[in-house]
Amino acid sequence: MPAEAFHEWLRREGRIVIVGASLAGLRAAETLRAEGFAGPLTMIGDEPYEPYDRPPLSKAALLGMASPDHTELPRRRDIDATWRLGVAAAGLDMAARRVRLADGEEVPYDRLLIATGVHARPWPKEDEAQLDGVFVLRTRDDAVRLHRRMKGPPRRVLIIGAGFTGSEIASACRNQGIAVTVAERAGAPLVGALGGVIGAVAAELHRENGVDLRTGVMVTGLEGDVTGRVRAAHLSDGSVVETDVVVVSLGATRNTDWLEGSGLGAGPRGIACDAGCRAFDFRGIVTDDIYVAGDVARSPHPLFGYQFLSLEHWGNAVAQAEVAAHNMISAGADRRPHMWVPAFWSSQFGVNIKSVGVPSMGEEVMITQGSLTERRFVGVYGYQGRVIAAVSFDNTRWLEFYQRLIETGAPFPVEFTTVDRRPEGRKPVPADFPDPSLPTHGPTVTLSGYSPADRQLVFTPARH
Amino acid sequence: MTHASLLHRITDYANRANPYPLYEELRKTPVLHEEEDGPYVVSSYYDILGLLHDPRVSSDATNLTAAGADELSGPEATGLPPSFIRLDPPEHDRLRRIANSSFGPPHRPDRIDSMSGELSGIITELVDGFGDARQIDVVDQFAYPFPVTVICRLLGVPREDEPRFRAWVDPIVAALDPETRQRTDDDFQRAAQEARMQLGMYLAGLVEQRTKEPRDDLLSDLAASHGADGTMSMMEVLSTAVLLLIAGHETTVNLITNGMLTLLRHPEYLHRLREDPGLSVRIVEELLRYEPPVQLVPQRTCVADIDLRGVTIPKGSRIWLMLAAGNRDPERFRDPDRFDPDREDIEHLGFGSGIHICFGAPLARREAQLALAELTRRLDNPRLVEDPPPYRKNAVLRGPRHLNIAIDSVRS
Ligand SMILES: Cc1cc2nc3c(=O)[nH]c(=O)nc-3n(C[C@H](O)[C@H](O)[C@H](O)COP(=O)(O)OP(=O)(O)OC[C@H]3O[C@@H](n4cnc5c(N)ncnc54)[C@H](O)[C@@H]3O)c2cc1C
């Protein structure tokens, strides 16, 4: 069949299967229908629930402002799908184009989208992880359990890990007057994502809000009482924290186990794909019938030296799902690259935090608006003489501008005057990331255009 | 025609009724700079959006160096310190945050929603007031009195003082019009000055009283302390109150009037709205794109050189952001000159964007939605008496001065 006729057939009656019935899966399904896909569509999800939203689980839901079991994602349109909820995909036969389910059934496909996301990394010592009162937070069930226990109220909550989720949980606890200890291996909260300079501001936020913040320490063990309930945690500095609720916030692991032996290029760091969301097989050859989107994907970004980025970002999941869905049913020339500029938001201790670009690539940071001491600012990250990222604390509305600077490879340091620029913002300082494993080649690419349909890559020679 | 005359044609009253062909011409030169000390005029959607988020663009008139005061913006003629609309961060942020904490989420998420009943009541009263007239002026009999009454209730002006309050507001609002502002006759000036003073003193008295005995109104909230930002000074409360009064006033009048006019020109939507009041949400959104009350933002200045589409806008220049032109930019909207509330993508610039995005937007939306739905429901067989209607002088806050319509009856 000629390619054009094939895609016409595919749009009309091809079978599409989506594994992972959450944010990326749902938005992809909606896009498929919006773009005229008329064939049978199957949504496979191991959770028993219809797609729901996760960001509120560590924010409004823990504050009791939203019910953790009612954060359903708003629907953009009817997707007319066969839902297989509460059953996991357990295997993939690429040659026969079939997904095997945990209940033994097999679902054939002409196009497959994998959007299985990540799961919370559990406490590594299994017996300690089993203790009553030890939680992780990724799913709606996790949130319901944690929320119920927080209403107790607990005498003290210990949070292990001060990344975004850990910090948000700490904030929710303090908001309700619950005593909290946060243990973080790095020198400050959010260091991995935003570096030490901004991390220091986050540390102040914690402390001012009454968090017992312990940095530069690791939790070495959890201890239970005779009934199997957690009662204390031991820290690497020899101290002991009495606690009855522990939340393990040590990041996430990609949900790729079920693809073992399938021949797909899937591993603990995710599923590698090209800029058009087509998955690579383990030989590094691109497939044409398997696509990936969301937290589980790892895709090369031209703006960031073609590095393969894995992003656990809500907005990325949506944008990537839309591109994947479009490409699944489009012929070569109509396909679009996923060139979303990474963006992430968080809210904690009453502060709105947002970042664009890849702050962790930054060598230096300068405060171009506002001030660190007031905790209202925009910080810009520089990498090899170019703007690579920006972060704002309670200054979200400016970020769009900085995104443009990133997209167009604007020079760093930022020399021009801005409104609300203070003396401290005149000079860049080291961004202070613990492990700057930075690639060495210079910028070669910038983005132009506004909508996905007219986004263009513009090649520019290296500047040095 | 030459470019040299384009801005003059836009501000020329002769073209007030339909400036859109001029905007189309304007977009052909995305960064227009006609005269040496004139403004840089930006008219494409994405460029405007970019500049609204650009920290090199200031709202503080004191940053203006290249040219003198702006004939279209001028100082806020109230004798009060600048309100947050004419300030940059950090002052802007502090004042707007305090104001917001009594107006919207997270502190008062239900402030606007909870006013719906009251808004409907005011609308009913005004429409009842049409009596058995066969012709009404939507502007004088409805769209003007409505927002003043609303702002009175919101601020906490006692019902019995509303007529006095309006008597002060009218000359102040009249004096905002650039044409009238140039009037130098003593009586007019004295009246406006007198009204400003009276209003200021009246509000100050009210604030003082609310500081002692807070109630559930905006003045009480503004006067009380909120979180890390502390309190507003008396003068700051007053300039914020006057800002809400004037900004909330001028825009809502035009939004409602433009809305009625547009519906009468597109009767299919008038009929659909009568059947389904819920459609008012989409209609108002599309109105804000198609006939925005604020046509342009003339008060911006740049504090550094800005390169835009190959033009360098030098530091200190005035920038005009032509929101209404951006709203009909074919690069952004399909079939932009069509009024189409059914369009899926209406992300208009009607309320601006960035840190100065319209503070009163949630209220303005609600006012216009309720007003248009109710007017449509109650006016039997409404028809335009003249098209186009006579417009107000103002090129920035554009809208009909009168909107006379004929009706068969007022339904109950
Ligand atoms: C508590 C919390 C707070 C967050 N806050 C923010 C925030 O403030 N800002 C932000 O940008 N992002 C935030 N995120 C991240 C954001 O939620 C994710 O980026 C987004 O959910 C990714 O969507 P996804 O569809 O790729 O993956 P997921 O939402 O993880 O969905 C994957 C789905 O696939 C299912 N699945 C896995 N394996 C299988 C299998 N074998 N068979 C069938 N189904 C399977 C999973 O159970 C899950 O339902 C937060 C995440 C969490 C958990």
XYZ file of C-alpha atoms in Angstrom, chain A residues 77 369 374 376 394-402 405 416-420 422 450-451 454, chain B residues 46-47 49 52-58 88-90 93 96-97 229 303-304 331 354-355 357:
46
model
C -13.930 15.795 24.155
C 14.264 41.010 38.659
C 12.270 39.243 49.461
C 10.198 37.373 44.885
C 6.099 34.711 42.846
C 6.907 36.306 39.507
C 5.351 33.861 37.080
C 4.003 36.387 34.653
C 7.446 37.397 33.406
C 8.587 33.912 32.526
C 7.195 33.938 29.030
C 9.783 36.574 28.178
C 12.614 34.475 29.516
C 15.405 34.281 25.500
C 20.042 45.024 29.628
C 18.097 46.939 32.253
C 14.809 45.491 33.462
C 12.105 46.858 35.688
C 12.680 45.830 39.298
C 18.312 45.425 42.036
C 4.741 30.390 17.740
C 2.347 27.523 17.132
C 4.983 26.828 12.373
C 2.501 37.831 19.216
C 4.565 41.017 19.379
C 1.948 39.506 23.891
C 3.321 42.674 27.738
C 5.661 40.150 29.345
C 8.859 42.038 28.607
C 10.650 43.348 31.702
C 12.282 46.052 29.600
C 8.864 47.623 29.218
C 7.790 49.901 32.040
C 6.397 48.930 38.149
C 7.404 46.199 40.572
C 8.118 46.067 43.408
C 3.306 43.989 43.093
C -1.828 44.793 43.595
C -1.298 41.836 45.910
C 2.718 42.885 52.441
C 13.918 51.084 29.905
C 16.361 49.391 27.508
C -1.437 35.342 11.968
C 1.394 39.934 32.054
C 1.547 41.590 35.469
C -3.564 41.949 33.211
